[in-house]
Amino acid sequence: MALVKEITGCSMVERSSFFSHQNRVQFSVNPVRFPLDKTRSRSSRLRKGVRTTRPAVVAAISEDLVKIVRSEKPVTFKVRAVLTVRNKSKEDFTETLFRKLDAFTDQIGRNVVLELYSNDIDPKTRAPKKSNEASIKDWSKKSNLKTERVNYTADILVDSEFGTPGAITISNKHQNEFFLETITIEGFACGPVHFPCNSWVQSTKDHPNPRIFFSNQPYLPDDTPLGIKFLREKELKILRGDGDGIRKLSDRIYDYDVYNDLGNPDRGNEYIRPSLGGDKIPYPRRCRTGRVPSDTDITAESRVEKPLPMYVPRDEQFEETKANAFSTGRLKAVLHNLLPSLVASISKKHDFKGFSQIDSLYSEGVLLKLGLQDDLLKKLPLPNLVTRLQESSQGGGLLKYDTPKILSKDKFAWIRDDEFARQALAGVNPVSIEKLTAFPPVSGLDVDKYGPQESALREEHIAGYLNGMTIQQAIDENKLFIIDYHDIYLPFLDRINALDGRKAYATRTIFYLNPSGTLMPIAIELSLPQALPGSESKQVVTPPVDATGNWMWQLAKAHVCSNDAGVHQLVHHWLRTHAAMEPFILAAHRQLSAMHPIYKLLDPHMRYTLEINGLARQNLINADGVIEQCFTPGRYCMEISAAAYKNWRFDSEGLPADLIRRGMAVPDPNEPHGLKLLIEDYPYASDGLLIWEAIQNWVKTYVNRYYPDSAHVCNDRELQAWYAESINVGHADLRHENWWPTLATADDLTSILTTIIWLASAQHAALNFGQYPYGGYVPNRPPLMRRLIPDENDPEYLSFHDDPQRYFLSALPSLLQSTKYMAVVDTLSTHSPDEEYIGERQQTSTWSGDAEIVEAFYGFSAEIQRIEKEIERRNKDTCLRNRCGAGVLPYELLVPSSEPGVTCRGVPNSVSI
């Protein structure tokens, strides 16, 4: 054996493919003395565009020597495990105490124990091959390190016939959990073996079973190596749970339930809300928590109120950086609301006195805006924390709102009709506008239930704006577009308008496409339920020709924006990108093994979604939560969302299908994306198609790598179980619809996955991160309205006529409603410092053991960077007037990258806020 060392060198023997387990070469000398190969850094193992290969044998070995070597019995040797653990930057007292206790008990045997599993089974026993147990040997010594990450090591004994490791189990006998990022096993002939973990490892006192982690090598179920097949099935069984019991915060169980936790009947009748999900009110399913029923209604789950945490599986909870950023945002929201609440409770003057008062929220801050001098502030019952935060921030910055982007280039842009129309194409809700196909517009509501709903729009309302064309010509030439909220609001208007301080219409807005490519609003229809036979329930407002008409027009536009804000938040944002995605995520964790290639593809696009959805059920969409308080529908908000779900179709959620459904594009094989946009300068659509195609090409490359034919798709039981469960359980109320795409071919799978990734990344970004930049200035986008437009016979008409500005401001949200809304959308529009953007992912080089796929991902990343440059170029093109011009905001919501904070740009991988 010494001769072998002299000829080949130790590291060469270890790493040579000639001496790999596949060739069953066994050495008579114990390789424990071999130095571990540290010559290659992690980054050098796999660089962009370079596939990993085993080094060739460079030493010649005689046949006699090989015979000698092969005649020896298997022997044991050591391999080294390097565990990368992420430290917490802040610990509470209990965690610090347990950390010190763990450091002590680690030395007496209560430590972290590892066991390595081979891909092979023992040919004699037919049982999986596994190593001896090994303990981390330097935990105690490194327990006080304050670095962000700490590498711990363990030496594991295996025999020379062990083969390639495929899984590792870990038992944490400490008191504290720890966050394990990766494990790397060094010392095998095949080279380093990587185990991406990114998971909390709980103490065995909470979860006795060892944790299971798999190497980064992807396997379809039927290709799973025999040695780890049982572990694959065992891990999935653990994640599914048994559907019973109350979930603990440390659990990792994914299961389904209906939305029966939004109300709180134990607090009184005004907090009762219907359960969403089921035959009565169809809705997607959410993550089950197993909490006990409320005391007064057995069908309603009991509430967990803030600051107590809602259950989501442990690995779905925000990581520390994200949690800190979110908590800071929530604290800012509390502070922003606290002072206005105090003043509102003292003063009856809840309305803004003028536009300058709204402006002062950004320039002077809440304290000065409310006239609270330092002496008064000290007398108020504010916690010391508020005072400290004010002192530590520059000029009380935590109590001052950032200037919304809508005011950054033209303070008065929001008043203009062209900006009102431009935001339908390039604002925070660019997905409601449709091509007008019939005039007057036709309602789809049940005539027996809601009466005849003939539109009040007539030819004389719009004919003067069509440049000499007839209405039919304008429709045929794609010149007329509509935003139609009639049918979604009208069934709820009687109940909404009966609420205190809430007034709404069901609106329709007609737009004309100018030759310059910009839109112009030419008519707004405002509808109310018909009170009495013969009474007027609909009115049409057109662009003004005098001062009174101007204020009427501004109020009509404000009501349209209020309708738009509600549909945007409750339907396009919450329902389509948050709630509808949750079933696919739950099913992925329950049915797809972590080693499944499709799980690896979807993994970054599921990050934090269950947690943010749980927080939404706790604070945002719950009874008397922020959404109900800040949006016109009030307590009926989630019922409007559920009404929209009846028309939700997964097959129309992809960008091309959605554009075609709305009539905003037509199929055209001669166009770059196979579509021709009816409005060429439609920033959301034109930028979105670039990202859609990049995602589609990446997914197609990925899918074709593992599914060369339809048989592989149909026979993949995990894949089929994931898709079937997403539909039949997660979207159970729509499971019988015939529009669900089939999953029988690689193209089917590519289409389904592209849609999911699009919704989780670009679609959510386009709908979310502009909320404060556009909605932070409430007159631009009021989330609720408190007054209808008066006619000359109304008692309010005189006050409107005498002081229209005051009437306008009194119709907008109050001071308290405005500041609360602004604070919340500020938090929701904020990128966390640990955000992962499209084209990025953790452990970029080692997330997959398939070098060809890693190389393809680098190509996808490069394409995303190219798209970013193209969007920046478009934003400087003066021919594109919906994104470039004097006072016009560039369209950056689909620019892939961003800095932390409120930036009005950046496309994270997942629905993470």
JSON list of N, CA, C and O in Angstrom, two decimals, residues 141-181:
[
{"chain": "A", "resi": 141, "resn": "LYS", "atom": "N", "xyz": [-16.73, 23.83, 21.69]},
{"chain": "A", "resi": 141, "resn": "LYS", "atom": "CA", "xyz": [-15.64, 24.80, 21.50]},
{"chain": "A", "resi": 141, "resn": "LYS", "atom": "C", "xyz": [-16.09, 26.02, 20.72]},
{"chain": "A", "resi": 141, "resn": "LYS", "atom": "O", "xyz": [-15.62, 27.15, 20.95]},
{"chain": "A", "resi": 142, "resn": "LYS", "atom": "N", "xyz": [-17.03, 25.84, 19.80]},
{"chain": "A", "resi": 142, "resn": "LYS", "atom": "CA", "xyz": [-17.45, 26.94, 18.93]},
{"chain": "A", "resi": 142, "resn": "LYS", "atom": "C", "xyz": [-18.79, 27.56, 19.34]},
{"chain": "A", "resi": 142, "resn": "LYS", "atom": "O", "xyz": [-19.32, 28.41, 18.63]},
{"chain": "A", "resi": 143, "resn": "SER", "atom": "N", "xyz": [-19.33, 27.16, 20.47]},
{"chain": "A", "resi": 143, "resn": "SER", "atom": "CA", "xyz": [-20.67, 27.59, 20.84]},
{"chain": "A", "resi": 143, "resn": "SER", "atom": "C", "xyz": [-20.79, 29.09, 21.09]},
{"chain": "A", "resi": 143, "resn": "SER", "atom": "O", "xyz": [-21.89, 29.65, 21.00]},
{"chain": "A", "resi": 144, "resn": "ASN", "atom": "N", "xyz": [-19.69, 29.74, 21.40]},
{"chain": "A", "resi": 144, "resn": "ASN", "atom": "CA", "xyz": [-19.75, 31.18, 21.69]},
{"chain": "A", "resi": 144, "resn": "ASN", "atom": "C", "xyz": [-19.36, 32.06, 20.50]},
{"chain": "A", "resi": 144, "resn": "ASN", "atom": "O", "xyz": [-19.29, 33.28, 20.65]},
{"chain": "A", "resi": 145, "resn": "LEU", "atom": "N", "xyz": [-19.11, 31.44, 19.35]},
{"chain": "A", "resi": 145, "resn": "LEU", "atom": "CA", "xyz": [-18.76, 32.25, 18.18]},
{"chain": "A", "resi": 145, "resn": "LEU", "atom": "C", "xyz": [-19.95, 33.12, 17.78]},
{"chain": "A", "resi": 145, "resn": "LEU", "atom": "O", "xyz": [-21.09, 32.67, 17.75]},
{"chain": "A", "resi": 146, "resn": "LYS", "atom": "N", "xyz": [-19.69, 34.38, 17.47]},
{"chain": "A", "resi": 146, "resn": "LYS", "atom": "CA", "xyz": [-20.75, 35.33, 17.13]},
{"chain": "A", "resi": 146, "resn": "LYS", "atom": "C", "xyz": [-20.89, 35.55, 15.63]},
{"chain": "A", "resi": 146, "resn": "LYS", "atom": "O", "xyz": [-21.63, 36.42, 15.19]},
{"chain": "A", "resi": 147, "resn": "THR", "atom": "N", "xyz": [-20.18, 34.77, 14.83]},
{"chain": "A", "resi": 147, "resn": "THR", "atom": "CA", "xyz": [-20.26, 34.94, 13.38]},
{"chain": "A", "resi": 147, "resn": "THR", "atom": "C", "xyz": [-21.64, 34.51, 12.88]},
{"chain": "A", "resi": 147, "resn": "THR", "atom": "O", "xyz": [-22.36, 33.76, 13.55]},
{"chain": "A", "resi": 148, "resn": "GLU", "atom": "N", "xyz": [-21.99, 34.97, 11.67]},
{"chain": "A", "resi": 148, "resn": "GLU", "atom": "CA", "xyz": [-23.29, 34.63, 11.13]},
{"chain": "A", "resi": 148, "resn": "GLU", "atom": "C", "xyz": [-23.43, 33.14, 10.89]},
{"chain": "A", "resi": 148, "resn": "GLU", "atom": "O", "xyz": [-24.48, 32.55, 11.12]},
{"chain": "A", "resi": 149, "resn": "ARG", "atom": "N", "xyz": [-22.34, 32.51, 10.44]},
{"chain": "A", "resi": 149, "resn": "ARG", "atom": "CA", "xyz": [-22.35, 31.08, 10.16]},
{"chain": "A", "resi": 149, "resn": "ARG", "atom": "C", "xyz": [-21.18, 30.42, 10.87]},
{"chain": "A", "resi": 149, "resn": "ARG", "atom": "O", "xyz": [-20.10, 31.01, 10.99]},
{"chain": "A", "resi": 150, "resn": "VAL", "atom": "N", "xyz": [-21.38, 29.18, 11.31]},
{"chain": "A", "resi": 150, "resn": "VAL", "atom": "CA", "xyz": [-20.32, 28.40, 11.96]},
{"chain": "A", "resi": 150, "resn": "VAL", "atom": "C", "xyz": [-20.27, 27.04, 11.28]},
{"chain": "A", "resi": 150, "resn": "VAL", "atom": "O", "xyz": [-21.31, 26.41, 11.04]},
{"chain": "A", "resi": 151, "resn": "ASN", "atom": "N", "xyz": [-19.07, 26.58, 10.96]},
{"chain": "A", "resi": 151, "resn": "ASN", "atom": "CA", "xyz": [-18.88, 25.26, 10.39]},
{"chain": "A", "resi": 151, "resn": "ASN", "atom": "C", "xyz": [-18.45, 24.28, 11.48]},
{"chain": "A", "resi": 151, "resn": "ASN", "atom": "O", "xyz": [-17.43, 24.49, 12.15]},
{"chain": "A", "resi": 152, "resn": "TYR", "atom": "N", "xyz": [-19.25, 23.26, 11.68]},
{"chain": "A", "resi": 152, "resn": "TYR", "atom": "CA", "xyz": [-18.92, 22.20, 12.63]},
{"chain": "A", "resi": 152, "resn": "TYR", "atom": "C", "xyz": [-18.52, 20.95, 11.85]},
{"chain": "A", "resi": 152, "resn": "TYR", "atom": "O", "xyz": [-18.95, 20.75, 10.70]},
{"chain": "A", "resi": 153, "resn": "THR", "atom": "N", "xyz": [-17.73, 20.10, 12.48]},
{"chain": "A", "resi": 153, "resn": "THR", "atom": "CA", "xyz": [-17.25, 18.91, 11.78]},
{"chain": "A", "resi": 153, "resn": "THR", "atom": "C", "xyz": [-17.52, 17.66, 12.60]},
{"chain": "A", "resi": 153, "resn": "THR", "atom": "O", "xyz": [-17.65, 17.69, 13.82]},
{"chain": "A", "resi": 154, "resn": "ALA", "atom": "N", "xyz": [-17.61, 16.55, 11.87]},
{"chain": "A", "resi": 154, "resn": "ALA", "atom": "CA", "xyz": [-17.74, 15.23, 12.49]},
{"chain": "A", "resi": 154, "resn": "ALA", "atom": "C", "xyz": [-17.02, 14.23, 11.60]},
{"chain": "A", "resi": 154, "resn": "ALA", "atom": "O", "xyz": [-17.09, 14.33, 10.36]},
{"chain": "A", "resi": 155, "resn": "ASP", "atom": "N", "xyz": [-16.33, 13.29, 12.19]},
{"chain": "A", "resi": 155, "resn": "ASP", "atom": "CA", "xyz": [-15.68, 12.21, 11.44]},
{"chain": "A", "resi": 155, "resn": "ASP", "atom": "C", "xyz": [-16.57, 10.98, 11.49]},
{"chain": "A", "resi": 155, "resn": "ASP", "atom": "O", "xyz": [-16.97, 10.52, 12.57]},
{"chain": "A", "resi": 156, "resn": "ILE", "atom": "N", "xyz": [-16.88, 10.45, 10.31]},
{"chain": "A", "resi": 156, "resn": "ILE", "atom": "CA", "xyz": [-17.81, 9.34, 10.21]},
{"chain": "A", "resi": 156, "resn": "ILE", "atom": "C", "xyz": [-17.07, 8.12, 9.67]},
{"chain": "A", "resi": 156, "resn": "ILE", "atom": "O", "xyz": [-16.36, 8.22, 8.65]},
{"chain": "A", "resi": 157, "resn": "LEU", "atom": "N", "xyz": [-17.24, 6.99, 10.32]},
{"chain": "A", "resi": 157, "resn": "LEU", "atom": "CA", "xyz": [-16.60, 5.75, 9.88]},
{"chain": "A", "resi": 157, "resn": "LEU", "atom": "C", "xyz": [-17.50, 5.02, 8.90]},
{"chain": "A", "resi": 157, "resn": "LEU", "atom": "O", "xyz": [-18.67, 4.77, 9.17]},
{"chain": "A", "resi": 158, "resn": "VAL", "atom": "N", "xyz": [-16.94, 4.69, 7.73]},
{"chain": "A", "resi": 158, "resn": "VAL", "atom": "CA", "xyz": [-17.64, 3.88, 6.74]},
{"chain": "A", "resi": 158, "resn": "VAL", "atom": "C", "xyz": [-16.67, 2.81, 6.25]},
{"chain": "A", "resi": 158, "resn": "VAL", "atom": "O", "xyz": [-15.45, 2.94, 6.42]},
{"chain": "A", "resi": 159, "resn": "ASP", "atom": "N", "xyz": [-17.21, 1.77, 5.62]},
{"chain": "A", "resi": 159, "resn": "ASP", "atom": "CA", "xyz": [-16.30, 0.77, 5.06]},
{"chain": "A", "resi": 159, "resn": "ASP", "atom": "C", "xyz": [-16.05, 1.06, 3.58]},
{"chain": "A", "resi": 159, "resn": "ASP", "atom": "O", "xyz": [-16.75, 1.86, 2.97]},
{"chain": "A", "resi": 160, "resn": "SER", "atom": "N", "xyz": [-15.06, 0.42, 3.04]},
{"chain": "A", "resi": 160, "resn": "SER", "atom": "CA", "xyz": [-14.62, 0.73, 1.69]},
{"chain": "A", "resi": 160, "resn": "SER", "atom": "C", "xyz": [-15.61, 0.28, 0.63]},
{"chain": "A", "resi": 160, "resn": "SER", "atom": "O", "xyz": [-15.43, 0.60, -0.55]},
{"chain": "A", "resi": 161, "resn": "GLU", "atom": "N", "xyz": [-16.64, -0.48, 1.00]},
{"chain": "A", "resi": 161, "resn": "GLU", "atom": "CA", "xyz": [-17.69, -0.86, 0.06]},
{"chain": "A", "resi": 161, "resn": "GLU", "atom": "C", "xyz": [-18.97, -0.05, 0.28]},
{"chain": "A", "resi": 161, "resn": "GLU", "atom": "O", "xyz": [-20.03, -0.43, -0.19]},
{"chain": "A", "resi": 162, "resn": "PHE", "atom": "N", "xyz": [-18.84, 1.06, 1.00]},
{"chain": "A", "resi": 162, "resn": "PHE", "atom": "CA", "xyz": [-20.03, 1.84, 1.38]},
{"chain": "A", "resi": 162, "resn": "PHE", "atom": "C", "xyz": [-20.75, 2.39, 0.16]},
{"chain": "A", "resi": 162, "resn": "PHE", "atom": "O", "xyz": [-21.99, 2.47, 0.14]},
{"chain": "A", "resi": 163, "resn": "GLY", "atom": "N", "xyz": [-20.01, 2.76, -0.87]},
{"chain": "A", "resi": 163, "resn": "GLY", "atom": "CA", "xyz": [-20.66, 3.36, -2.04]},
{"chain": "A", "resi": 163, "resn": "GLY", "atom": "C", "xyz": [-20.84, 4.85, -1.87]},
{"chain": "A", "resi": 163, "resn": "GLY", "atom": "O", "xyz": [-20.23, 5.49, -1.02]},
{"chain": "A", "resi": 164, "resn": "THR", "atom": "N", "xyz": [-21.74, 5.44, -2.66]},
{"chain": "A", "resi": 164, "resn": "THR", "atom": "CA", "xyz": [-21.98, 6.88, -2.63]},
{"chain": "A", "resi": 164, "resn": "THR", "atom": "C", "xyz": [-23.05, 7.22, -1.60]},
{"chain": "A", "resi": 164, "resn": "THR", "atom": "O", "xyz": [-24.12, 6.61, -1.59]},
{"chain": "A", "resi": 165, "resn": "PRO", "atom": "N", "xyz": [-22.78, 8.18, -0.72]},
{"chain": "A", "resi": 165, "resn": "PRO", "atom": "CA", "xyz": [-23.80, 8.54, 0.26]},
{"chain": "A", "resi": 165, "resn": "PRO", "atom": "C", "xyz": [-24.98, 9.25, -0.41]},
{"chain": "A", "resi": 165, "resn": "PRO", "atom": "O", "xyz": [-24.80, 10.08, -1.29]},
{"chain": "A", "resi": 166, "resn": "GLY", "atom": "N", "xyz": [-26.22, 8.91, 0.03]},
{"chain": "A", "resi": 166, "resn": "GLY", "atom": "CA", "xyz": [-27.41, 9.54, -0.55]},
{"chain": "A", "resi": 166, "resn": "GLY", "atom": "C", "xyz": [-28.27, 10.25, 0.46]},
{"chain": "A", "resi": 166, "resn": "GLY", "atom": "O", "xyz": [-29.12, 11.06, 0.08]},
{"chain": "A", "resi": 167, "resn": "ALA", "atom": "N", "xyz": [-28.07, 9.92, 1.75]},
{"chain": "A", "resi": 167, "resn": "ALA", "atom": "CA", "xyz": [-28.89, 10.56, 2.78]},
{"chain": "A", "resi": 167, "resn": "ALA", "atom": "C", "xyz": [-28.10, 10.59, 4.08]},
{"chain": "A", "resi": 167, "resn": "ALA", "atom": "O", "xyz": [-27.14, 9.84, 4.26]},
{"chain": "A", "resi": 168, "resn": "ILE", "atom": "N", "xyz": [-28.53, 11.45, 4.97]},
{"chain": "A", "resi": 168, "resn": "ILE", "atom": "CA", "xyz": [-27.92, 11.56, 6.29]},
{"chain": "A", "resi": 168, "resn": "ILE", "atom": "C", "xyz": [-29.02, 11.86, 7.29]},
{"chain": "A", "resi": 168, "resn": "ILE", "atom": "O", "xyz": [-29.96, 12.60, 6.99]},
{"chain": "A", "resi": 169, "resn": "THR", "atom": "N", "xyz": [-28.94, 11.24, 8.45]},
{"chain": "A", "resi": 169, "resn": "THR", "atom": "CA", "xyz": [-29.91, 11.54, 9.51]},
{"chain": "A", "resi": 169, "resn": "THR", "atom": "C", "xyz": [-29.18, 12.25, 10.65]},
{"chain": "A", "resi": 169, "resn": "THR", "atom": "O", "xyz": [-28.00, 12.00, 10.91]},
{"chain": "A", "resi": 170, "resn": "ILE", "atom": "N", "xyz": [-29.93, 13.13, 11.32]},
{"chain": "A", "resi": 170, "resn": "ILE", "atom": "CA", "xyz": [-29.36, 13.94, 12.40]},
{"chain": "A", "resi": 170, "resn": "ILE", "atom": "C", "xyz": [-30.29, 13.88, 13.59]},
{"chain": "A", "resi": 170, "resn": "ILE", "atom": "O", "xyz": [-31.49, 14.13, 13.47]},
{"chain": "A", "resi": 171, "resn": "SER", "atom": "N", "xyz": [-29.73, 13.58, 14.76]},
{"chain": "A", "resi": 171, "resn": "SER", "atom": "CA", "xyz": [-30.47, 13.64, 16.01]},
{"chain": "A", "resi": 171, "resn": "SER", "atom": "C", "xyz": [-29.87, 14.76, 16.86]},
{"chain": "A", "resi": 171, "resn": "SER", "atom": "O", "xyz": [-28.67, 14.73, 17.19]},
{"chain": "A", "resi": 172, "resn": "ASN", "atom": "N", "xyz": [-30.68, 15.73, 17.18]},
{"chain": "A", "resi": 172, "resn": "ASN", "atom": "CA", "xyz": [-30.23, 16.88, 17.96]},
{"chain": "A", "resi": 172, "resn": "ASN", "atom": "C", "xyz": [-30.61, 16.66, 19.42]},
{"chain": "A", "resi": 172, "resn": "ASN", "atom": "O", "xyz": [-31.75, 16.86, 19.82]},
{"chain": "A", "resi": 173, "resn": "LYS", "atom": "N", "xyz": [-29.64, 16.24, 20.24]},
{"chain": "A", "resi": 173, "resn": "LYS", "atom": "CA", "xyz": [-29.90, 15.95, 21.65]},
{"chain": "A", "resi": 173, "resn": "LYS", "atom": "C", "xyz": [-29.72, 17.17, 22.54]},
{"chain": "A", "resi": 173, "resn": "LYS", "atom": "O", "xyz": [-29.77, 17.05, 23.77]},
{"chain": "A", "resi": 174, "resn": "HIS", "atom": "N", "xyz": [-29.50, 18.31, 21.91]},
{"chain": "A", "resi": 174, "resn": "HIS", "atom": "CA", "xyz": [-29.41, 19.56, 22.67]},
{"chain": "A", "resi": 174, "resn": "HIS", "atom": "C", "xyz": [-30.80, 20.04, 23.05]},
{"chain": "A", "resi": 174, "resn": "HIS", "atom": "O", "xyz": [-31.83, 19.49, 22.63]},
{"chain": "A", "resi": 175, "resn": "GLN", "atom": "N", "xyz": [-30.85, 21.14, 23.80]},
{"chain": "A", "resi": 175, "resn": "GLN", "atom": "CA", "xyz": [-32.11, 21.77, 24.17]},
{"chain": "A", "resi": 175, "resn": "GLN", "atom": "C", "xyz": [-32.61, 22.69, 23.06]},
{"chain": "A", "resi": 175, "resn": "GLN", "atom": "O", "xyz": [-33.81, 22.77, 22.79]},
{"chain": "A", "resi": 176, "resn": "ASN", "atom": "N", "xyz": [-31.69, 23.43, 22.43]},
{"chain": "A", "resi": 176, "resn": "ASN", "atom": "CA", "xyz": [-32.05, 24.41, 21.41]},
{"chain": "A", "resi": 176, "resn": "ASN", "atom": "C", "xyz": [-32.14, 23.78, 20.03]},
{"chain": "A", "resi": 176, "resn": "ASN", "atom": "O", "xyz": [-31.37, 22.86, 19.71]},
{"chain": "A", "resi": 177, "resn": "GLU", "atom": "N", "xyz": [-33.04, 24.27, 19.22]},
{"chain": "A", "resi": 177, "resn": "GLU", "atom": "CA", "xyz": [-33.03, 23.97, 17.80]},
{"chain": "A", "resi": 177, "resn": "GLU", "atom": "C", "xyz": [-31.88, 24.72, 17.15]},
{"chain": "A", "resi": 177, "resn": "GLU", "atom": "O", "xyz": [-31.32, 25.66, 17.72]},
{"chain": "A", "resi": 178, "resn": "PHE", "atom": "N", "xyz": [-31.49, 24.32, 15.96]},
{"chain": "A", "resi": 178, "resn": "PHE", "atom": "CA", "xyz": [-30.50, 25.09, 15.21]},
{"chain": "A", "resi": 178, "resn": "PHE", "atom": "C", "xyz": [-30.86, 25.05, 13.72]},
{"chain": "A", "resi": 178, "resn": "PHE", "atom": "O", "xyz": [-31.51, 24.11, 13.25]},
{"chain": "A", "resi": 179, "resn": "PHE", "atom": "N", "xyz": [-30.43, 26.10, 13.02]},
{"chain": "A", "resi": 179, "resn": "PHE", "atom": "CA", "xyz": [-30.75, 26.19, 11.59]},
{"chain": "A", "resi": 179, "resn": "PHE", "atom": "C", "xyz": [-29.57, 25.66, 10.79]},
{"chain": "A", "resi": 179, "resn": "PHE", "atom": "O", "xyz": [-28.47, 26.24, 10.79]},
{"chain": "A", "resi": 180, "resn": "LEU", "atom": "N", "xyz": [-29.80, 24.56, 10.09]},
{"chain": "A", "resi": 180, "resn": "LEU", "atom": "CA", "xyz": [-28.76, 23.89, 9.32]},
{"chain": "A", "resi": 180, "resn": "LEU", "atom": "C", "xyz": [-28.88, 24.28, 7.86]},
{"chain": "A", "resi": 180, "resn": "LEU", "atom": "O", "xyz": [-29.91, 24.02, 7.23]},
{"chain": "A", "resi": 181, "resn": "GLU", "atom": "N", "xyz": [-27.87, 24.94, 7.34]},
{"chain": "A", "resi": 181, "resn": "GLU", "atom": "CA", "xyz": [-27.89, 25.36, 5.94]},
{"chain": "A", "resi": 181, "resn": "GLU", "atom": "C", "xyz": [-27.46, 24.23, 5.01]},
{"chain": "A", "resi": 181, "resn": "GLU", "atom": "O", "xyz": [-28.20, 23.88, 4.08]}
]
